[in-house]
Amino acid sequence: MDIKIFPPADAIIGLHTLNLQISDAQLTRNYCLGEFIILFNAWCPDDAVFLSDQEERKEYVMNENGFVFVGNANYISKRSWNFGQFDEDIVDICLKLLDESLESHKNALKDYNMRNDPVYVSRVLSAMINSNDDKGVMLGRWDGQYDDGTSPTKWNGSCSILRLWYSSGFQQVKYGQCWVFAAVLCTALRCLGIPARVVTNFDSAHDTDGNLSIDEYYDITGKMISRGNRDSVWNFHVWNEGWMERRDLPPGYNGWQALDATPQETSNGIFCCGPAPVKAIKEGDTHLNYDCPFIFAEVNADLIKWVVINDEMKPERVYQESKKIGKLISTKQVGTSDRMDITSNYKYDEGSEKERLVYRKAVEMRNKPHIGNGGQHDAPTLDPSLSKIGIKMRLKLKEPPVFGQDVQLIALLTNLTSLHKKIHVNINVQATENNGAHMNVVCQKSDSMELKPNTEHSAVYLIPYSQYKARLTDSNLLKVSAVGELTDTKEKLLAERKITLDTPKLQIERRGTAKLLAPCKIIIAFDNPLIEDLNECGLIMEGNGLVHGFLEKELGNLKPGHGFQISVHLIPYKSGKKTLQVLFTSDKIKYIREHLDITILAF
């Protein structure tokens, strides 16, 4: 007997059992025919996650490999990631995420009956990927102290993280940062049938008080300081979008919904975020579910910078900008490894009349007492006196910055007035994390300059490798701040530059044809470019269909100018286009990440 099952488009997802009952006058017999799993179906026009474009379905549901864009707005790089949503045990683990959620433990029947709604399921998953207030997957950490776990930079894919959580009896995996949370959530969403993609927002605001503006404070030396506020600007922040209908909202908000598993702020008492309609964020409809005000601020808050002379004096506002936050919002392009800019999905052109109207609308919505924590927040306005100084200051790099080399920084000061000006400049270099946390001071420099009328002046400053190497975090990020003070008027101006240090390259190549279940030879080579030893060198390799779990190799120490070339024999166990991720680690160069696309033939 052939049995075909046609579950309705709104069927509850999860594991189901198919039973057969045969009855006659004397006897009733029951047979268990087997188990099957129902998922959301992006191919079904009646399903809430229906996606009409076949190429987009292949990308956002079926693709097991992808990229996460990182760096800063001046230097964007990408990290290859193994999503692995079709590895055989991953669907069981993703369903277990729902079973272990707070919602399931509070009311299992209600939770179960809601599992046909992708809005509900995606929100539960965004809470479960972090472990802050439940038995979730991963603990976040940004302070560089990872000795009792794994540094966020060392993960190559989602499967090893999910398996570690599952096999440990749902103990939190240490450690993650935003791109790791987003990549694991992408795996879970795609695994359960919800089209999903990873999105990166450069210069992303973390607005803790909900007033849609970010305040940053600097002392007179240019050092960024804290004055009790928790507002910050992340170098980049990564979240997700899931494609679904919003049957819980008025018409017009279907499509991409922003979701964020990184634990930043609570939503209804739980560390989760979204799904927020991207359309609502663009239009300033911050009253709609879920968490639209927070995501609106991430992409469109105003930035205000203050200089603090001392604790007794009132901070002096030296900078305000409405175009600084939310740059180059990026995701992987369908069918290629290229970056696609989707900034226009989230906001109108910066500085345009429409964008400012939306901002004011969002502020008004935010000030309504039934939204958020209450309280009135005035829309910030630019102090006209700030434009009267007549001096412009900016920072640029003389050449691309590379880890292991001195960084040459150029300060450019332009006197736009017809008067001679004298200015004192303090420059401060700090090693920071991607979330904007203030870390170690690398060096400080001071200089005085005579500025001729209507003339641009420049000065070169060196940031030595010997000074930044021991203070650098795993983010490879330096933040340079310059505070200038005019001698005659004591007026101040501020400029800053974020510098991501590029790492040396790892060489990977395949030898011969790659065939299913046949040895495939991979050559990996690297030369130490530093003037000192690299210690504790190692490789971590991962790739769906190429490596079961992950493969580690210890390489020992590398002297200056020396290198290695090793061959690795992999036995592919899936056909089709696959990606091998290779991570090199050492004591000084924390990580070098490269990937190699390999097409596995089935014969």
Coordinates of C-alpha atoms in Angstrom, one line a residue:
M1 CA 0.0 0.0 0.0
D2 CA 1.3 3.4 -1.0
I3 CA 0.5 6.3 1.4
K4 CA 0.9 10.0 0.4
I5 CA 0.7 12.7 3.1
F6 CA -0.6 16.2 2.2
P7 CA -0.3 18.3 5.4
P8 CA -2.1 21.6 5.2
A9 CA 0.0 24.8 4.7
D10 CA -0.6 25.8 8.3
A11 CA 0.3 22.5 9.8
I12 CA 2.3 22.5 13.0
I13 CA 5.9 21.9 12.3
G14 CA 7.9 19.2 14.0
L15 CA 8.2 15.4 14.4
H16 CA 5.0 13.5 13.8
T17 CA 4.1 9.8 14.0
L18 CA 2.0 8.0 11.3
N19 CA -0.2 5.3 12.8
L20 CA -2.5 2.9 10.9
Q21 CA -5.5 1.4 12.6
I22 CA -7.4 -1.6 11.2
S23 CA -10.7 -2.6 12.8
D24 CA -13.3 -5.3 12.2
A25 CA -16.1 -6.7 14.3
Q26 CA -13.8 -8.7 16.5
L27 CA -10.5 -6.8 16.7
T28 CA -8.8 -3.4 16.4
R29 CA -5.1 -3.5 15.5
N30 CA -2.7 -0.5 15.5
Y31 CA 0.5 -0.3 13.5
C32 CA 3.2 2.4 13.7
L33 CA 4.2 3.0 10.1
G34 CA 7.0 5.5 10.9
E35 CA 7.8 9.1 11.7
F36 CA 8.1 12.2 9.6
I37 CA 8.9 15.8 10.1
I38 CA 6.9 18.7 8.8
L39 CA 8.7 22.0 8.1
F40 CA 7.7 25.3 6.8
N41 CA 7.5 25.2 3.0
A42 CA 8.8 28.2 1.0
W43 CA 7.6 26.4 -2.2
C44 CA 4.0 26.3 -1.2
P45 CA 2.0 29.4 -2.2
D46 CA -0.4 29.0 0.8
D47 CA 2.5 28.8 3.4
A48 CA 3.3 31.9 5.4
V49 CA 7.0 31.7 4.3
F50 CA 6.2 31.3 0.6
L51 CA 9.0 32.8 -1.6
S52 CA 8.1 33.0 -5.2
D53 CA 11.6 33.3 -6.8
Q54 CA 13.3 29.9 -7.3
E55 CA 16.9 31.3 -7.1
E56 CA 16.1 33.0 -3.8
R57 CA 14.7 29.7 -2.4
K58 CA 17.9 28.0 -3.4
E59 CA 19.9 30.7 -1.6
Y60 CA 17.9 31.4 1.5
V61 CA 16.7 27.9 2.3
M62 CA 18.9 25.4 0.5
N63 CA 22.4 26.9 0.6
E64 CA 24.5 25.3 3.3
N65 CA 27.4 27.7 2.9
G66 CA 27.6 31.5 3.0
F67 CA 29.5 34.6 4.1
V68 CA 29.3 37.1 7.0
F69 CA 30.5 40.6 6.2
V70 CA 32.7 42.1 8.9
G71 CA 35.4 44.9 9.3
N72 CA 34.4 48.5 9.3
A73 CA 32.8 51.0 6.9
N74 CA 36.2 51.8 5.3
Y75 CA 37.4 48.2 5.2
I76 CA 34.8 45.4 4.6
S77 CA 35.9 41.8 4.5
K78 CA 33.9 38.5 4.6
R79 CA 34.1 35.4 6.6
S80 CA 33.0 32.1 5.1
W81 CA 30.6 30.1 7.2
N82 CA 29.3 26.5 7.2
F83 CA 25.6 26.7 8.0
G84 CA 25.1 22.9 7.6
Q85 CA 21.4 22.9 8.1
F86 CA 21.0 19.6 6.3
D87 CA 23.5 17.6 8.3
E88 CA 21.4 14.6 9.5
D89 CA 21.2 15.5 13.2
I90 CA 20.8 19.3 12.9
V91 CA 17.0 19.2 12.4
D92 CA 16.6 17.2 15.6
I93 CA 18.7 19.7 17.5
C94 CA 16.8 22.7 16.0
L95 CA 13.5 21.1 17.1
K96 CA 14.9 20.6 20.5
L97 CA 15.6 24.3 20.7
L98 CA 11.8 24.8 20.6
D99 CA 11.2 22.1 23.2
E100 CA 13.8 23.7 25.6
S101 CA 12.5 27.2 25.3
L102 CA 10.9 29.1 28.1
E103 CA 7.6 29.3 26.2
S104 CA 7.5 25.5 26.0
H105 CA 8.3 25.0 29.7
K106 CA 5.7 27.5 30.7
N107 CA 2.9 26.1 28.6
A108 CA 3.8 23.2 26.4
L109 CA 0.4 22.8 24.8
K110 CA 0.1 26.5 23.9
D111 CA 3.6 26.5 22.6
Y112 CA 3.0 23.4 20.5
N113 CA -0.1 24.9 18.9
M114 CA 1.8 28.1 18.0
R115 CA 4.4 26.2 16.0
N116 CA 2.6 26.7 12.7
D117 CA 3.4 30.4 12.9
P118 CA 6.8 31.5 11.6
V119 CA 6.6 34.8 13.5
Y120 CA 6.3 32.9 16.8
V121 CA 8.9 30.2 15.9
S122 CA 11.5 32.7 14.7
R123 CA 11.1 34.8 17.9
V124 CA 11.5 31.7 20.1
L125 CA 14.7 30.8 18.1
S126 CA 16.1 34.3 18.5
A127 CA 15.8 33.9 22.3
M128 CA 17.2 30.3 22.3
I129 CA 20.4 31.0 20.3
N130 CA 21.7 33.0 23.3
S131 CA 21.8 31.6 26.8
N132 CA 21.1 34.6 28.9
D133 CA 17.9 33.7 30.5
D134 CA 17.1 30.1 29.3
K135 CA 18.8 26.9 28.3
G136 CA 20.0 28.5 25.1
V137 CA 22.9 27.7 22.9
M138 CA 25.6 30.2 23.4
L139 CA 27.1 32.7 25.9
G140 CA 28.3 36.0 24.5
R141 CA 31.6 37.6 25.6
W142 CA 33.5 40.7 24.3
D143 CA 36.3 41.3 26.8
G144 CA 38.9 39.0 25.2
Q145 CA 39.0 36.5 28.1
Y146 CA 38.1 33.2 26.4
D147 CA 40.5 30.7 28.2
D148 CA 37.6 28.7 29.6
G149 CA 36.0 28.3 26.2
T150 CA 36.5 29.0 22.5
S151 CA 37.2 32.5 21.1
P152 CA 34.4 33.7 18.9
T153 CA 36.9 34.1 16.1
K154 CA 37.7 30.4 16.0
W155 CA 34.2 29.1 15.0
N156 CA 33.9 28.2 11.3
G157 CA 30.3 26.9 11.3
S158 CA 27.1 26.3 13.2
C159 CA 27.0 22.5 13.4
S160 CA 29.8 22.1 15.9
I161 CA 28.2 24.7 18.2
L162 CA 24.8 23.2 18.0
R163 CA 26.1 19.7 18.6
L164 CA 28.2 20.8 21.6
W165 CA 25.0 22.3 23.1
Y166 CA 23.0 19.2 22.5
S167 CA 25.5 16.7 23.6
S168 CA 26.3 18.6 26.8
G169 CA 22.7 18.3 28.1
F170 CA 21.9 21.9 26.9
Q171 CA 24.8 23.6 28.7
Q172 CA 25.8 27.0 27.2
V173 CA 28.6 27.0 24.6
K174 CA 31.4 29.5 25.3
Y175 CA 31.8 32.0 23.5
G176 CA 29.9 33.9 20.8
Q177 CA 29.7 37.4 19.4
C178 CA 27.2 39.0 17.0
W179 CA 28.2 37.2 13.8
V180 CA 28.3 33.8 15.5
F181 CA 24.8 34.3 17.0
A182 CA 23.5 35.4 13.6
A183 CA 25.1 32.5 11.7
V184 CA 23.7 29.9 14.1
L185 CA 20.2 31.5 14.0
C186 CA 20.4 31.4 10.2
T187 CA 21.1 27.7 10.4
A188 CA 18.1 27.1 12.6
L189 CA 15.7 29.2 10.5
R190 CA 16.8 27.5 7.2
C191 CA 16.7 24.1 8.8
L192 CA 13.0 24.6 9.8
G193 CA 12.1 25.9 6.4
I194 CA 12.1 29.7 7.0
P195 CA 14.0 31.6 4.3
A196 CA 16.8 33.5 6.1
R197 CA 19.9 35.6 5.4
V198 CA 22.7 37.1 7.5
V199 CA 22.8 41.0 7.5
T200 CA 25.6 43.3 8.6
N201 CA 25.1 46.9 9.7
F202 CA 28.3 49.0 9.8
D203 CA 28.5 51.7 12.5
S204 CA 25.6 50.2 14.3
A205 CA 24.0 52.0 17.2
H206 CA 23.2 50.4 20.6
D207 CA 20.7 52.8 22.0
T208 CA 20.1 51.8 25.6
D209 CA 17.8 54.6 26.7
G210 CA 15.6 54.6 23.7
N211 CA 15.9 58.3 22.8
L212 CA 17.1 57.5 19.2
S213 CA 20.4 59.3 19.8
I214 CA 23.9 58.1 20.8
D215 CA 26.1 60.0 23.2
E216 CA 29.9 59.5 23.1
Y217 CA 32.3 61.1 25.5
Y218 CA 36.1 61.9 25.1
D219 CA 38.6 63.5 27.4
I220 CA 40.9 66.3 26.3
T221 CA 43.6 63.7 25.3
G222 CA 41.2 62.2 22.8
K223 CA 40.6 59.0 24.9
M224 CA 37.0 57.7 24.7
I225 CA 35.6 57.5 28.2
S226 CA 32.4 56.3 29.9
R227 CA 30.2 58.7 31.9
G228 CA 27.6 56.2 33.1
N229 CA 25.7 55.9 29.9
R230 CA 25.7 52.5 28.1
D231 CA 25.1 53.9 24.6
S232 CA 27.7 52.7 22.1
V233 CA 28.4 52.4 18.4
W234 CA 29.4 49.0 17.2
N235 CA 32.1 48.8 14.5
F236 CA 29.7 46.4 12.8
H237 CA 26.7 44.4 14.1
V238 CA 25.2 41.3 12.5
W239 CA 21.6 40.1 12.6
N240 CA 19.3 38.1 10.5
E241 CA 16.3 38.6 8.2
G242 CA 13.6 35.9 7.9
W243 CA 11.0 36.0 5.1
M244 CA 7.4 35.6 6.2
E245 CA 3.9 37.0 6.1
R246 CA 2.9 39.2 9.0
R247 CA -0.7 38.1 9.5
D248 CA -0.6 39.7 13.0
L249 CA -0.1 43.2 11.5
P250 CA -2.0 45.5 9.2
P251 CA -1.4 44.9 5.4
G252 CA 1.9 46.0 3.9
Y253 CA 4.5 44.5 6.3
N254 CA 5.1 41.1 4.8
G255 CA 8.5 40.1 3.5
W256 CA 11.8 40.4 5.3
Q257 CA 11.7 40.6 9.0
A258 CA 14.7 41.6 11.2
L259 CA 15.7 39.1 13.9
D260 CA 18.6 39.4 16.3
A261 CA 19.9 36.7 18.6
T262 CA 22.7 38.7 20.1
P263 CA 21.8 39.6 23.7
Q264 CA 21.8 43.4 23.8
E265 CA 18.5 44.4 25.4
T266 CA 15.5 42.5 26.6
S267 CA 12.2 42.3 24.8
N268 CA 9.1 41.6 27.0
G269 CA 11.6 40.6 29.7
I270 CA 13.6 38.1 27.5
F271 CA 16.8 38.6 25.6
C272 CA 15.4 38.3 22.0
C273 CA 14.8 40.7 19.2
G274 CA 12.2 40.7 16.4
P275 CA 10.8 39.8 14.1
A276 CA 10.5 43.4 13.1
P277 CA 9.3 44.3 9.6
V278 CA 12.1 45.9 7.6
K279 CA 9.4 48.0 5.9
A280 CA 8.2 49.3 9.3
I281 CA 11.8 50.3 10.2
K282 CA 12.2 52.2 6.9
E283 CA 8.9 54.1 7.4
G284 CA 9.4 54.8 11.1
D285 CA 6.4 52.7 12.2
T286 CA 8.1 51.9 15.5
H287 CA 4.8 51.1 17.3
L288 CA 4.5 47.7 15.5
N289 CA 5.7 44.3 16.9
Y290 CA 8.4 43.4 17.5
D291 CA 11.3 45.7 18.7
C292 CA 11.1 48.2 15.8
P293 CA 12.4 51.1 17.9
F294 CA 15.6 49.3 18.9
I295 CA 16.4 48.2 15.3
F296 CA 15.4 51.7 14.0
A297 CA 18.0 53.2 16.3
E298 CA 20.6 50.7 15.1
V299 CA 20.4 52.0 11.6
N300 CA 19.2 55.6 12.0
A301 CA 20.0 57.1 15.4
D302 CA 21.8 60.5 15.6
L303 CA 25.3 60.6 17.0
I304 CA 26.4 63.2 19.4
K305 CA 30.0 63.6 20.7
W306 CA 31.1 65.4 23.8
V307 CA 34.5 66.5 25.1
V308 CA 34.9 66.4 28.9
I309 CA 37.5 68.8 30.3
N310 CA 37.1 67.6 33.9
D311 CA 34.3 66.4 36.3
E312 CA 33.5 69.9 37.5
M313 CA 32.9 71.4 34.0
K314 CA 29.9 70.7 31.8
P315 CA 30.8 68.5 28.8
E316 CA 31.2 70.4 25.6
R317 CA 29.3 69.2 22.5
V318 CA 31.7 69.2 19.6
Y319 CA 30.0 67.0 17.0
Q320 CA 26.5 65.9 15.9
E321 CA 25.8 63.9 12.8
S322 CA 22.6 62.3 11.4
K323 CA 24.4 60.4 8.6
K324 CA 27.0 58.5 10.7
I325 CA 24.9 55.6 12.0
G326 CA 23.8 52.7 9.8
K327 CA 26.2 52.4 6.8
L328 CA 26.6 49.9 4.0
I329 CA 24.0 47.4 5.4
S330 CA 25.1 44.3 3.6
T331 CA 24.2 40.7 2.8
K332 CA 25.4 38.0 0.5
Q333 CA 24.1 38.3 -3.1
V334 CA 21.9 35.5 -4.4
G335 CA 24.0 32.9 -6.3
T336 CA 27.3 34.6 -5.8
S337 CA 29.8 35.4 -3.1
D338 CA 29.5 39.2 -3.7
R339 CA 28.2 41.7 -1.2
M340 CA 24.8 43.2 -1.8
D341 CA 24.0 46.6 -0.3
I342 CA 20.5 46.7 1.2
T343 CA 20.7 50.0 3.0
S344 CA 17.8 51.4 1.0
N345 CA 15.6 48.6 2.5
Y346 CA 16.1 50.1 6.0
K347 CA 16.0 53.9 5.4
Y348 CA 15.7 56.6 2.8
D349 CA 18.7 58.4 1.5
E350 CA 20.7 60.0 4.4
G351 CA 20.0 63.7 4.8
S352 CA 17.0 63.6 2.5
E353 CA 13.8 65.3 3.5
K354 CA 12.0 62.0 3.6
E355 CA 14.6 60.4 5.9
R356 CA 14.4 63.3 8.4
L357 CA 10.6 63.2 8.3
V358 CA 10.7 59.5 9.2
Y359 CA 13.2 60.2 12.0
R360 CA 10.9 62.8 13.5
K361 CA 8.0 60.4 13.2
A362 CA 10.0 57.7 15.0
V363 CA 10.9 60.1 17.8
E364 CA 7.3 61.1 18.2
M365 CA 6.2 57.5 18.3
R366 CA 9.0 56.8 20.9
N367 CA 7.8 59.6 23.1
K368 CA 4.3 58.2 23.4
P369 CA 3.8 56.9 26.9
H370 CA 2.5 53.5 25.9
I371 CA 5.8 52.7 24.1
G372 CA 8.9 51.4 25.8
N373 CA 10.0 52.7 29.2
G374 CA 8.1 56.0 28.9
G375 CA 9.5 59.4 29.3
Q376 CA 9.9 62.3 26.9
H377 CA 12.8 62.5 24.5
D378 CA 13.3 65.6 22.4
A379 CA 14.6 65.2 18.9
P380 CA 18.2 66.3 19.0
T381 CA 19.1 69.4 16.9
L382 CA 22.4 70.6 15.7
D383 CA 23.9 73.5 17.6
P384 CA 24.5 76.2 15.0
S385 CA 27.6 77.4 16.8
L386 CA 29.4 74.2 16.0
S387 CA 29.7 75.2 12.3
K388 CA 31.3 78.6 13.1
I389 CA 34.8 77.4 14.0
G390 CA 35.9 77.4 10.4
I391 CA 38.4 74.5 10.9
K392 CA 38.0 71.0 9.5
M393 CA 39.9 68.1 10.8
R394 CA 40.0 64.6 9.5
L395 CA 42.2 61.5 9.8
K396 CA 43.3 59.2 6.9
L397 CA 45.8 56.4 6.4
K398 CA 48.9 56.8 4.3
E399 CA 48.6 53.2 3.1
P400 CA 46.5 50.1 3.9
P401 CA 47.2 48.9 7.5
V402 CA 48.7 45.4 7.8
F403 CA 49.2 43.5 11.1
G404 CA 52.8 43.3 12.0
Q405 CA 53.7 46.7 10.4
D406 CA 53.7 50.2 11.7
V407 CA 50.6 52.2 10.8
Q408 CA 51.1 55.6 9.3
L409 CA 48.3 58.0 10.1
I410 CA 47.8 61.4 8.5
A411 CA 45.9 64.3 10.3
L412 CA 44.5 66.8 7.8
L413 CA 43.5 70.2 9.1
T414 CA 41.9 72.8 6.8
N415 CA 41.6 76.5 7.8
L416 CA 38.5 77.8 6.0
T417 CA 38.9 81.3 7.4
S418 CA 40.9 84.3 6.3
L419 CA 42.7 84.4 9.7
H420 CA 45.8 82.7 11.0
K421 CA 44.9 80.1 13.5
K422 CA 46.9 78.1 16.1
I423 CA 45.6 74.8 17.2
H424 CA 46.7 72.1 19.7
V425 CA 45.9 68.6 18.8
N426 CA 45.8 65.5 21.0
I427 CA 45.7 62.1 19.3
N428 CA 44.7 58.9 21.2
V429 CA 44.9 55.4 19.9
Q430 CA 42.9 52.7 21.6
A431 CA 42.5 49.0 20.9
T432 CA 38.8 48.2 21.0
E433 CA 36.3 45.4 20.5
N434 CA 33.7 45.4 17.7
N435 CA 31.0 46.4 20.1
G436 CA 32.7 49.7 20.9
A437 CA 33.9 48.6 24.3
H438 CA 36.8 50.8 25.4
M439 CA 39.9 48.7 25.7
N440 CA 43.6 49.4 26.0
V441 CA 45.3 52.7 25.2
V442 CA 48.0 52.0 22.6
C443 CA 49.6 55.4 22.5
Q444 CA 49.0 59.2 22.8
K445 CA 50.5 62.0 20.8
S446 CA 50.3 65.8 21.0
D447 CA 51.1 68.5 18.5
S448 CA 50.6 72.2 17.9
M449 CA 50.2 73.6 14.5
E450 CA 50.0 77.0 12.8
L451 CA 47.2 77.1 10.3
K452 CA 47.5 79.6 7.4
P453 CA 44.3 81.1 6.0
N454 CA 42.4 79.1 3.5
T455 CA 45.0 76.3 3.5
E456 CA 45.1 72.6 4.2
H457 CA 47.8 71.3 6.6
S458 CA 48.9 67.8 7.2
A459 CA 51.0 65.9 9.8
V460 CA 52.0 62.2 9.8
Y461 CA 51.9 60.2 13.0
L462 CA 53.3 56.7 13.5
I463 CA 51.4 53.9 15.4
P464 CA 54.3 51.4 16.0
Y465 CA 53.7 47.6 15.8
S466 CA 55.8 47.3 19.0
Q467 CA 53.1 49.4 20.8
Y468 CA 49.9 47.9 19.5
K469 CA 50.8 44.2 19.2
A470 CA 50.3 43.4 22.9
R471 CA 47.2 45.5 23.4
L472 CA 45.3 44.5 20.3
T473 CA 42.1 42.4 20.8
D474 CA 40.9 39.5 18.6
S475 CA 39.0 42.1 16.6
N476 CA 42.3 43.6 15.1
L477 CA 40.7 47.0 15.6
L478 CA 42.2 50.3 16.5
K479 CA 40.2 53.5 17.2
V480 CA 42.0 56.8 16.7
S481 CA 40.5 59.9 18.2
A482 CA 41.8 63.4 17.8
V483 CA 40.7 66.4 19.8
G484 CA 41.8 69.8 18.6
E485 CA 41.6 73.1 20.6
L486 CA 42.0 76.5 19.1
T487 CA 44.5 78.5 21.2
D488 CA 42.6 81.9 21.0
T489 CA 38.9 80.8 21.4
K490 CA 39.4 77.5 23.2
E491 CA 36.8 76.1 20.8
K492 CA 37.2 72.3 20.2
L493 CA 36.7 69.9 17.3
L494 CA 37.0 66.2 17.1
A495 CA 37.8 63.6 14.4
E496 CA 38.1 59.8 14.6
R497 CA 39.1 56.9 12.4
K498 CA 38.5 53.2 12.9
I499 CA 41.4 51.0 11.6
T500 CA 41.0 47.3 10.9
L501 CA 44.4 45.7 10.5
D502 CA 44.6 43.3 7.6
T503 CA 46.2 39.9 8.2
P504 CA 48.6 37.9 6.0
K505 CA 47.1 35.5 3.5
L506 CA 46.8 31.7 3.8
Q507 CA 47.2 29.8 0.5
I508 CA 44.8 26.9 -0.2
E509 CA 44.5 24.8 -3.4
R510 CA 43.1 21.5 -4.5
R511 CA 45.1 19.0 -6.5
G512 CA 43.2 16.8 -9.0
T513 CA 39.5 16.1 -9.4
A514 CA 37.3 15.9 -6.3
K515 CA 35.0 12.8 -6.4
L516 CA 32.5 11.5 -4.0
L517 CA 33.9 9.0 -1.4
A518 CA 37.4 9.3 -3.0
P519 CA 40.5 11.0 -1.4
C520 CA 40.8 14.7 -2.3
K521 CA 44.2 16.3 -1.8
I522 CA 44.3 19.8 -0.4
I523 CA 47.5 21.9 -0.1
I524 CA 47.7 24.6 2.5
A525 CA 50.7 27.0 2.7
F526 CA 51.7 30.0 4.8
D527 CA 54.8 32.1 5.5
N528 CA 55.5 34.1 8.7
P529 CA 55.8 37.8 7.6
L530 CA 56.6 39.1 11.1
I531 CA 60.1 39.9 12.5
E532 CA 59.4 37.6 15.5
D533 CA 58.4 34.0 16.1
L534 CA 54.8 32.8 15.7
N535 CA 54.1 30.3 18.5
E536 CA 51.3 27.7 19.1
C537 CA 50.4 27.7 15.4
G538 CA 47.5 25.5 14.3
L539 CA 44.8 24.9 11.7
I540 CA 41.1 24.2 12.1
M541 CA 39.2 22.9 9.0
E542 CA 35.5 22.5 8.6
G543 CA 33.2 22.0 5.6
N544 CA 29.8 20.4 5.1
G545 CA 30.2 17.4 2.9
L546 CA 34.0 17.5 3.2
V547 CA 34.8 17.1 6.9
H548 CA 32.8 15.3 9.6
G549 CA 32.7 17.8 12.4
F550 CA 36.0 19.6 12.2
L551 CA 39.7 18.7 11.8
E552 CA 42.5 20.2 13.8
K553 CA 46.3 20.2 13.1
E554 CA 49.0 21.5 15.4
L555 CA 51.9 23.2 13.6
G556 CA 54.2 24.2 16.4
N557 CA 56.3 27.4 16.1
L558 CA 57.3 29.4 13.0
K559 CA 60.4 31.5 12.9
P560 CA 60.5 34.9 11.0
G561 CA 60.5 34.3 7.2
H562 CA 59.8 30.6 7.7
G563 CA 56.6 28.9 6.6
F564 CA 54.9 25.6 6.1
Q565 CA 53.2 23.6 3.4
I566 CA 51.1 20.7 4.3
S567 CA 48.8 18.3 2.4
V568 CA 45.5 17.1 3.8
H569 CA 43.5 14.2 2.3
L570 CA 39.7 14.7 2.6
I571 CA 37.1 12.1 1.6
P572 CA 34.0 14.0 0.5
Y573 CA 30.7 12.4 1.6
K574 CA 28.3 14.7 -0.3
S575 CA 28.3 15.7 -4.0
G576 CA 27.8 19.2 -5.4
K577 CA 29.4 22.5 -4.6
K578 CA 31.0 22.6 -1.2
T579 CA 33.1 25.0 0.8
L580 CA 36.2 24.2 2.9
Q581 CA 36.8 26.7 5.7
V582 CA 40.4 26.9 7.0
L583 CA 41.3 28.9 10.1
F584 CA 45.0 29.5 11.1
T585 CA 45.7 30.5 14.7
S586 CA 48.8 31.6 16.6
D587 CA 49.8 33.5 19.7
K588 CA 50.4 36.8 17.8
I589 CA 48.2 36.6 14.7
K590 CA 45.0 35.5 16.4
Y591 CA 43.4 34.2 13.2
I592 CA 43.7 34.1 9.5
R593 CA 40.5 32.8 7.7
E594 CA 40.4 31.5 4.2
H595 CA 38.0 29.3 2.2
L596 CA 38.1 27.1 -0.9
D597 CA 35.1 26.2 -3.0
I598 CA 35.2 22.6 -4.2
T599 CA 32.8 20.9 -6.6
I600 CA 32.4 17.2 -5.7
L601 CA 31.5 14.9 -8.6
A602 CA 29.0 12.1 -8.0
F603 CA 30.8 9.5 -10.2

